[in-house]
Structures are given as structure tokens and as C-alpha cells.
C-alpha atoms as a PDB file:
ATOM      1  CA  MET A   1      11.816  60.901 -68.489  1.00  0.00           C
ATOM      2  CA  THR A   2       8.324  60.642 -67.357  1.00  0.00           C
ATOM      3  CA  ALA A   3       6.690  62.847 -64.943  1.00  0.00           C
ATOM      4  CA  THR A   4       6.818  60.172 -62.204  1.00  0.00           C
ATOM      5  CA  GLN A   5      10.545  59.525 -62.734  1.00  0.00           C
ATOM      6  CA  HIS A   6      11.516  63.195 -62.715  1.00  0.00           C
ATOM      7  CA  ALA A   7       9.185  63.755 -59.500  1.00  0.00           C
ATOM      8  CA  THR A   8      11.026  60.442 -57.980  1.00  0.00           C
ATOM      9  CA  ALA A   9      14.471  61.935 -59.078  1.00  0.00           C
ATOM     10  CA  ALA A  10      13.888  64.985 -57.513  1.00  0.00           C
ATOM     11  CA  ARG A  11      12.664  63.841 -54.406  1.00  0.00           C
ATOM     12  CA  ASP A  12      15.849  61.389 -54.108  1.00  0.00           C
ATOM     13  CA  ALA A  13      17.826  64.668 -54.812  1.00  0.00           C
ATOM     14  CA  LYS A  14      16.419  66.519 -52.246  1.00  0.00           C
ATOM     15  CA  ARG A  15      16.786  63.940 -49.809  1.00  0.00           C
ATOM     16  CA  ARG A  16      20.282  63.366 -50.731  1.00  0.00           C
ATOM     17  CA  HIS A  17      21.217  66.872 -50.217  1.00  0.00           C
ATOM     18  CA  ALA A  18      19.570  66.935 -46.819  1.00  0.00           C
ATOM     19  CA  GLU A  19      21.265  63.837 -45.594  1.00  0.00           C
ATOM     20  CA  ALA A  20      24.793  65.417 -46.711  1.00  0.00           C
ATOM     21  CA  LEU A  21      23.981  68.159 -44.377  1.00  0.00           C
ATOM     22  CA  GLY A  22      23.163  65.417 -41.489  1.00  0.00           C
ATOM     23  CA  ILE A  23      19.291  65.784 -41.885  1.00  0.00           C
ATOM     24  CA  ASP A  24      17.684  62.513 -41.852  1.00  0.00           C
ATOM     25  CA  GLU A  25      14.469  61.121 -39.996  1.00  0.00           C
ATOM     26  CA  ALA A  26      16.469  60.845 -36.786  1.00  0.00           C
ATOM     27  CA  PHE A  27      17.489  64.543 -37.267  1.00  0.00           C
ATOM     28  CA  VAL A  28      13.862  65.657 -37.852  1.00  0.00           C
ATOM     29  CA  ALA A  29      12.547  63.311 -34.641  1.00  0.00           C
ATOM     30  CA  ARG A  30      15.242  64.894 -32.532  1.00  0.00           C
ATOM     31  CA  MET A  31      14.235  68.432 -33.711  1.00  0.00           C
ATOM     32  CA  ILE A  32      10.524  68.106 -33.110  1.00  0.00           C
ATOM     33  CA  GLU A  33      10.940  66.392 -29.909  1.00  0.00           C
ATOM     34  CA  ARG A  34      13.355  68.871 -28.487  1.00  0.00           C
ATOM     35  CA  PHE A  35      11.424  71.939 -29.885  1.00  0.00           C
ATOM     36  CA  TYR A  36       8.260  70.918 -28.798  1.00  0.00           C
ATOM     37  CA  ALA A  37       9.536  70.308 -25.267  1.00  0.00           C
ATOM     38  CA  LYS A  38      10.805  73.919 -25.396  1.00  0.00           C
ATOM     39  CA  VAL A  39       7.483  75.213 -26.656  1.00  0.00           C
ATOM     40  CA  ARG A  40       5.412  73.768 -24.010  1.00  0.00           C
ATOM     41  CA  GLN A  41       7.759  75.302 -21.084  1.00  0.00           C
ATOM     42  CA  ASP A  42       7.938  78.763 -23.139  1.00  0.00           C
ATOM     43  CA  ASP A  43       6.005  81.630 -21.301  1.00  0.00           C
ATOM     44  CA  VAL A  44       5.034  83.166 -24.611  1.00  0.00           C
ATOM     45  CA  LEU A  45       4.224  80.015 -26.664  1.00  0.00           C
ATOM     46  CA  GLY A  46       3.332  77.490 -24.152  1.00  0.00           C
ATOM     47  CA  PRO A  47      -0.096  79.026 -23.377  1.00  0.00           C
ATOM     48  CA  ILE A  48      -0.892  79.445 -27.179  1.00  0.00           C
ATOM     49  CA  PHE A  49      -0.106  75.751 -27.883  1.00  0.00           C
ATOM     50  CA  ALA A  50      -1.869  74.582 -24.616  1.00  0.00           C
ATOM     51  CA  ALA A  51      -4.937  76.318 -25.742  1.00  0.00           C
ATOM     52  CA  HIS A  52      -4.940  74.471 -29.105  1.00  0.00           C
ATOM     53  CA  VAL A  53      -3.389  71.237 -28.507  1.00  0.00           C
ATOM     54  CA  VAL A  54      -5.517  68.734 -26.711  1.00  0.00           C
ATOM     55  CA  ASP A  55      -3.202  65.684 -27.322  1.00  0.00           C
ATOM     56  CA  TRP A  56       0.464  66.045 -28.013  1.00  0.00           C
ATOM     57  CA  THR A  57       1.217  62.540 -29.438  1.00  0.00           C
ATOM     58  CA  PRO A  58      -0.760  62.836 -32.534  1.00  0.00           C
ATOM     59  CA  HIS A  59       0.449  66.612 -32.671  1.00  0.00           C
ATOM     60  CA  LEU A  60       3.931  65.452 -32.541  1.00  0.00           C
ATOM     61  CA  VAL A  61       3.286  62.544 -35.220  1.00  0.00           C
ATOM     62  CA  GLN A  62       1.774  64.944 -37.615  1.00  0.00           C
ATOM     63  CA  MET A  63       4.714  67.557 -37.030  1.00  0.00           C
ATOM     64  CA  ASN A  64       7.337  64.619 -38.014  1.00  0.00           C
ATOM     65  CA  ARG A  65       5.370  64.082 -40.946  1.00  0.00           C
ATOM     66  CA  PHE A  66       5.213  67.641 -41.797  1.00  0.00           C
ATOM     67  CA  TRP A  67       8.867  68.453 -41.476  1.00  0.00           C
ATOM     68  CA  ARG A  68       9.671  65.300 -43.536  1.00  0.00           C
ATOM     69  CA  SER A  69       7.359  66.585 -46.193  1.00  0.00           C
ATOM     70  CA  VAL A  70       9.153  69.964 -46.038  1.00  0.00           C
ATOM     71  CA  LEU A  71      12.839  68.435 -45.930  1.00  0.00           C
ATOM     72  CA  PHE A  72      12.838  65.516 -48.178  1.00  0.00           C
ATOM     73  CA  SER A  73       9.334  65.913 -50.182  1.00  0.00           C
ATOM     74  CA  SER A  74       8.280  62.661 -48.624  1.00  0.00           C
ATOM     75  CA  GLY A  75       4.739  63.543 -49.645  1.00  0.00           C
ATOM     76  CA  GLU A  76       3.305  61.946 -46.372  1.00  0.00           C
ATOM     77  CA  PHE A  77       2.028  65.019 -44.706  1.00  0.00           C
ATOM     78  CA  ALA A  78      -1.848  65.641 -45.090  1.00  0.00           C
ATOM     79  CA  GLY A  79      -3.367  68.916 -43.610  1.00  0.00           C
ATOM     80  CA  ASN A  80      -3.595  72.571 -43.866  1.00  0.00           C
ATOM     81  CA  PRO A  81      -1.542  74.360 -41.770  1.00  0.00           C
ATOM     82  CA  MET A  82      -2.665  77.960 -43.254  1.00  0.00           C
ATOM     83  CA  LEU A  83      -6.240  77.146 -41.890  1.00  0.00           C
ATOM     84  CA  LYS A  84      -4.865  75.945 -38.392  1.00  0.00           C
ATOM     85  CA  HIS A  85      -2.838  79.025 -37.880  1.00  0.00           C
ATOM     86  CA  VAL A  86      -5.035  81.854 -39.275  1.00  0.00           C
ATOM     87  CA  VAL A  87      -7.756  81.147 -36.842  1.00  0.00           C
ATOM     88  CA  ILE A  88      -5.514  82.001 -33.459  1.00  0.00           C
ATOM     89  CA  PRO A  89      -6.273  85.553 -32.703  1.00  0.00           C
ATOM     90  CA  ASP A  90      -3.177  85.968 -30.659  1.00  0.00           C
ATOM     91  CA  LEU A  91      -0.759  84.530 -33.176  1.00  0.00           C
ATOM     92  CA  GLY A  92       1.282  87.549 -34.799  1.00  0.00           C
ATOM     93  CA  ARG A  93       4.601  88.822 -36.008  1.00  0.00           C
ATOM     94  CA  PRO A  94       5.986  88.835 -32.148  1.00  0.00           C
ATOM     95  CA  GLU A  95       4.977  85.096 -31.784  1.00  0.00           C
ATOM     96  CA  PHE A  96       6.303  84.093 -35.120  1.00  0.00           C
ATOM     97  CA  ALA A  97       9.670  85.779 -34.446  1.00  0.00           C
ATOM     98  CA  HIS A  98       9.762  84.137 -30.974  1.00  0.00           C
ATOM     99  CA  TRP A  99       8.871  80.654 -32.577  1.00  0.00           C
ATOM    100  CA  LEU A 100      11.602  81.082 -35.084  1.00  0.00           C
ATOM    101  CA  MET A 101      14.196  82.139 -32.461  1.00  0.00           C
ATOM    102  CA  LEU A 102      13.179  78.594 -30.301  1.00  0.00           C
ATOM    103  CA  PHE A 103      13.414  76.841 -33.636  1.00  0.00           C
ATOM    104  CA  GLU A 104      16.784  78.010 -34.492  1.00  0.00           C
ATOM    105  CA  GLU A 105      17.926  77.806 -30.986  1.00  0.00           C
ATOM    106  CA  THR A 106      17.039  74.219 -31.027  1.00  0.00           C
ATOM    107  CA  LEU A 107      18.731  73.180 -34.385  1.00  0.00           C
ATOM    108  CA  GLY A 108      21.802  74.984 -33.100  1.00  0.00           C
ATOM    109  CA  GLU A 109      21.709  72.488 -30.371  1.00  0.00           C
ATOM    110  CA  ILE A 110      21.154  69.183 -32.484  1.00  0.00           C
ATOM    111  CA  GLY A 111      22.727  69.648 -35.924  1.00  0.00           C
ATOM    112  CA  THR A 112      25.449  71.534 -37.734  1.00  0.00           C
ATOM    113  CA  ASP A 113      25.645  75.190 -38.813  1.00  0.00           C
ATOM    114  CA  ALA A 114      24.644  73.941 -42.288  1.00  0.00           C
ATOM    115  CA  ALA A 115      21.919  71.742 -41.222  1.00  0.00           C
ATOM    116  CA  ARG A 116      20.408  74.712 -39.064  1.00  0.00           C
ATOM    117  CA  ASP A 117      20.730  76.940 -41.943  1.00  0.00           C
ATOM    118  CA  HIS A 118      19.158  74.847 -44.233  1.00  0.00           C
ATOM    119  CA  VAL A 119      16.125  74.033 -41.888  1.00  0.00           C
ATOM    120  CA  ILE A 120      15.676  77.585 -40.693  1.00  0.00           C
ATOM    121  CA  GLU A 121      15.446  79.028 -44.046  1.00  0.00           C
ATOM    122  CA  ARG A 122      12.426  76.829 -44.862  1.00  0.00           C
ATOM    123  CA  ALA A 123      10.911  77.559 -41.286  1.00  0.00           C
ATOM    124  CA  ARG A 124      11.237  81.326 -41.787  1.00  0.00           C
ATOM    125  CA  ASN A 125       9.450  80.903 -45.322  1.00  0.00           C
ATOM    126  CA  ILE A 126       6.675  78.942 -43.494  1.00  0.00           C
ATOM    127  CA  ALA A 127       6.528  81.252 -40.775  1.00  0.00           C
ATOM    128  CA  ASN A 128       6.258  84.281 -43.409  1.00  0.00           C
ATOM    129  CA  SER A 129       3.509  82.571 -45.287  1.00  0.00           C
ATOM    130  CA  LEU A 130       1.698  81.704 -41.943  1.00  0.00           C
ATOM    131  CA  LEU A 131       1.886  85.438 -40.780  1.00  0.00           C
ATOM    132  CA  SER A 132       0.968  86.968 -44.297  1.00  0.00           C
ATOM    133  CA  ALA A 133      -2.243  84.448 -44.258  1.00  0.00           C
ATOM    134  CA  ALA A 134      -3.079  85.318 -40.650  1.00  0.00           C
ATOM    135  CA  ILE A 135      -3.034  89.096 -41.430  1.00  0.00           C
ATOM    136  CA  VAL A 136      -5.188  88.756 -44.621  1.00  0.00           C
ATOM    137  CA  HIS A 137      -7.434  86.859 -43.039  1.00  0.00           C
ATOM    138  CA  ARG A 138      -8.029  89.429 -40.188  1.00  0.00           C
ATOM    139  CA  GLY A 139      -8.691  92.087 -42.833  1.00  0.00           C
ATOM    140  CA  GLY A 140      -5.375  93.354 -42.896  1.00  0.00           C
ATOM    141  CA  GLY A 141      -5.210  93.940 -46.480  1.00  0.00           C
ATOM    142  CA  LEU A 142      -2.373  92.164 -48.768  1.00  0.00           C
ATOM    143  CA  GLY A 143      -0.126  91.088 -45.787  1.00  0.00           C
ATOM    144  CA  PRO A 144       2.949  92.456 -44.145  1.00  0.00           C
ATOM    145  CA  SER A 145       5.381  94.548 -46.240  1.00  0.00           C
ATOM    146  CA  LYS A 146       8.786  93.197 -47.161  1.00  0.00           C
ATOM    147  CA  ALA A 147      10.116  95.230 -44.080  1.00  0.00           C
ATOM    148  CA  ASP A 148       7.713  93.378 -41.792  1.00  0.00           C
ATOM    149  CA  MET A 149       8.710  89.919 -42.760  1.00  0.00           C
ATOM    150  CA  LEU A 150      10.523  87.646 -40.485  1.00  0.00           C
END
């Protein structure tokens, strides 16, 4: 098997696994639409996003691409979330924890427990990576300890 064939097989297996949990492109679209509707109305996250997202339409398109890439290895996302997040000064552990809470709440509204668990595990890993990068970027040494992770 060539490297390309192996990558294609791995991508297909990842998509099949997600689809077996009820996670498909329509699920991702519902997740993004509902989650960011909550974010915009949220007292904690709403002002942060309002200060950094000028036009929601391209942001939502990009978030759909991002999550399809995460969940299906679609390879369609181009961007650097790390650079976007580390420069936001008022984005720390409490805000990431709140983001995860809203995200998990949204997942519970649109999918099965298995789908929620599958996606939230990835979201938590992403949030911890972004939090670690933000702490390091702000001169906080090596980032949060294991106990401080989300």
C-alpha cells in the first residue's frame, strides 16, 4: 500500500467511524450554527467574539471546514487557530472552560451521547492546546500543569 493509499484508507475509516456515531457534514453544520448562535448571545464569550469576528459568514464557513477536518480528516481547513487565539489577551482558562461547557451543551442538544463524547474529547484537546499556547505566548513558562488542564 502506498502512502497515499494508506492516508486515503485512514481518512475513510475516520469518516466511517464518525458517521457510525451520527456525525456527518449535516451534524457539523448544525453544531456550528447552534453553537455560535449561543456564543453570540453569551455574556462571557459574546463580547470576546464580537471584538474579533467582523463578519460571521466567513467565520462560520471556516469553522465548518475546521471541524470537518478534525472529525473526518477532510484536509479542507487552511489556517492557524493557534496564532488567532494567542493574541487575544482576555482569553484564559475560565473562558476556555466556558467555551467547552457551551460546546458540550450544544452537542447534547443535537446528537447522541456517543457523538457528544467523541466530539467533546477533540474539542477539549484543542482547547487545552490553545490554552497552553496562550500561556506560553504570554510568558507563562511551559504552560498549564496537568491539574490546570480542562
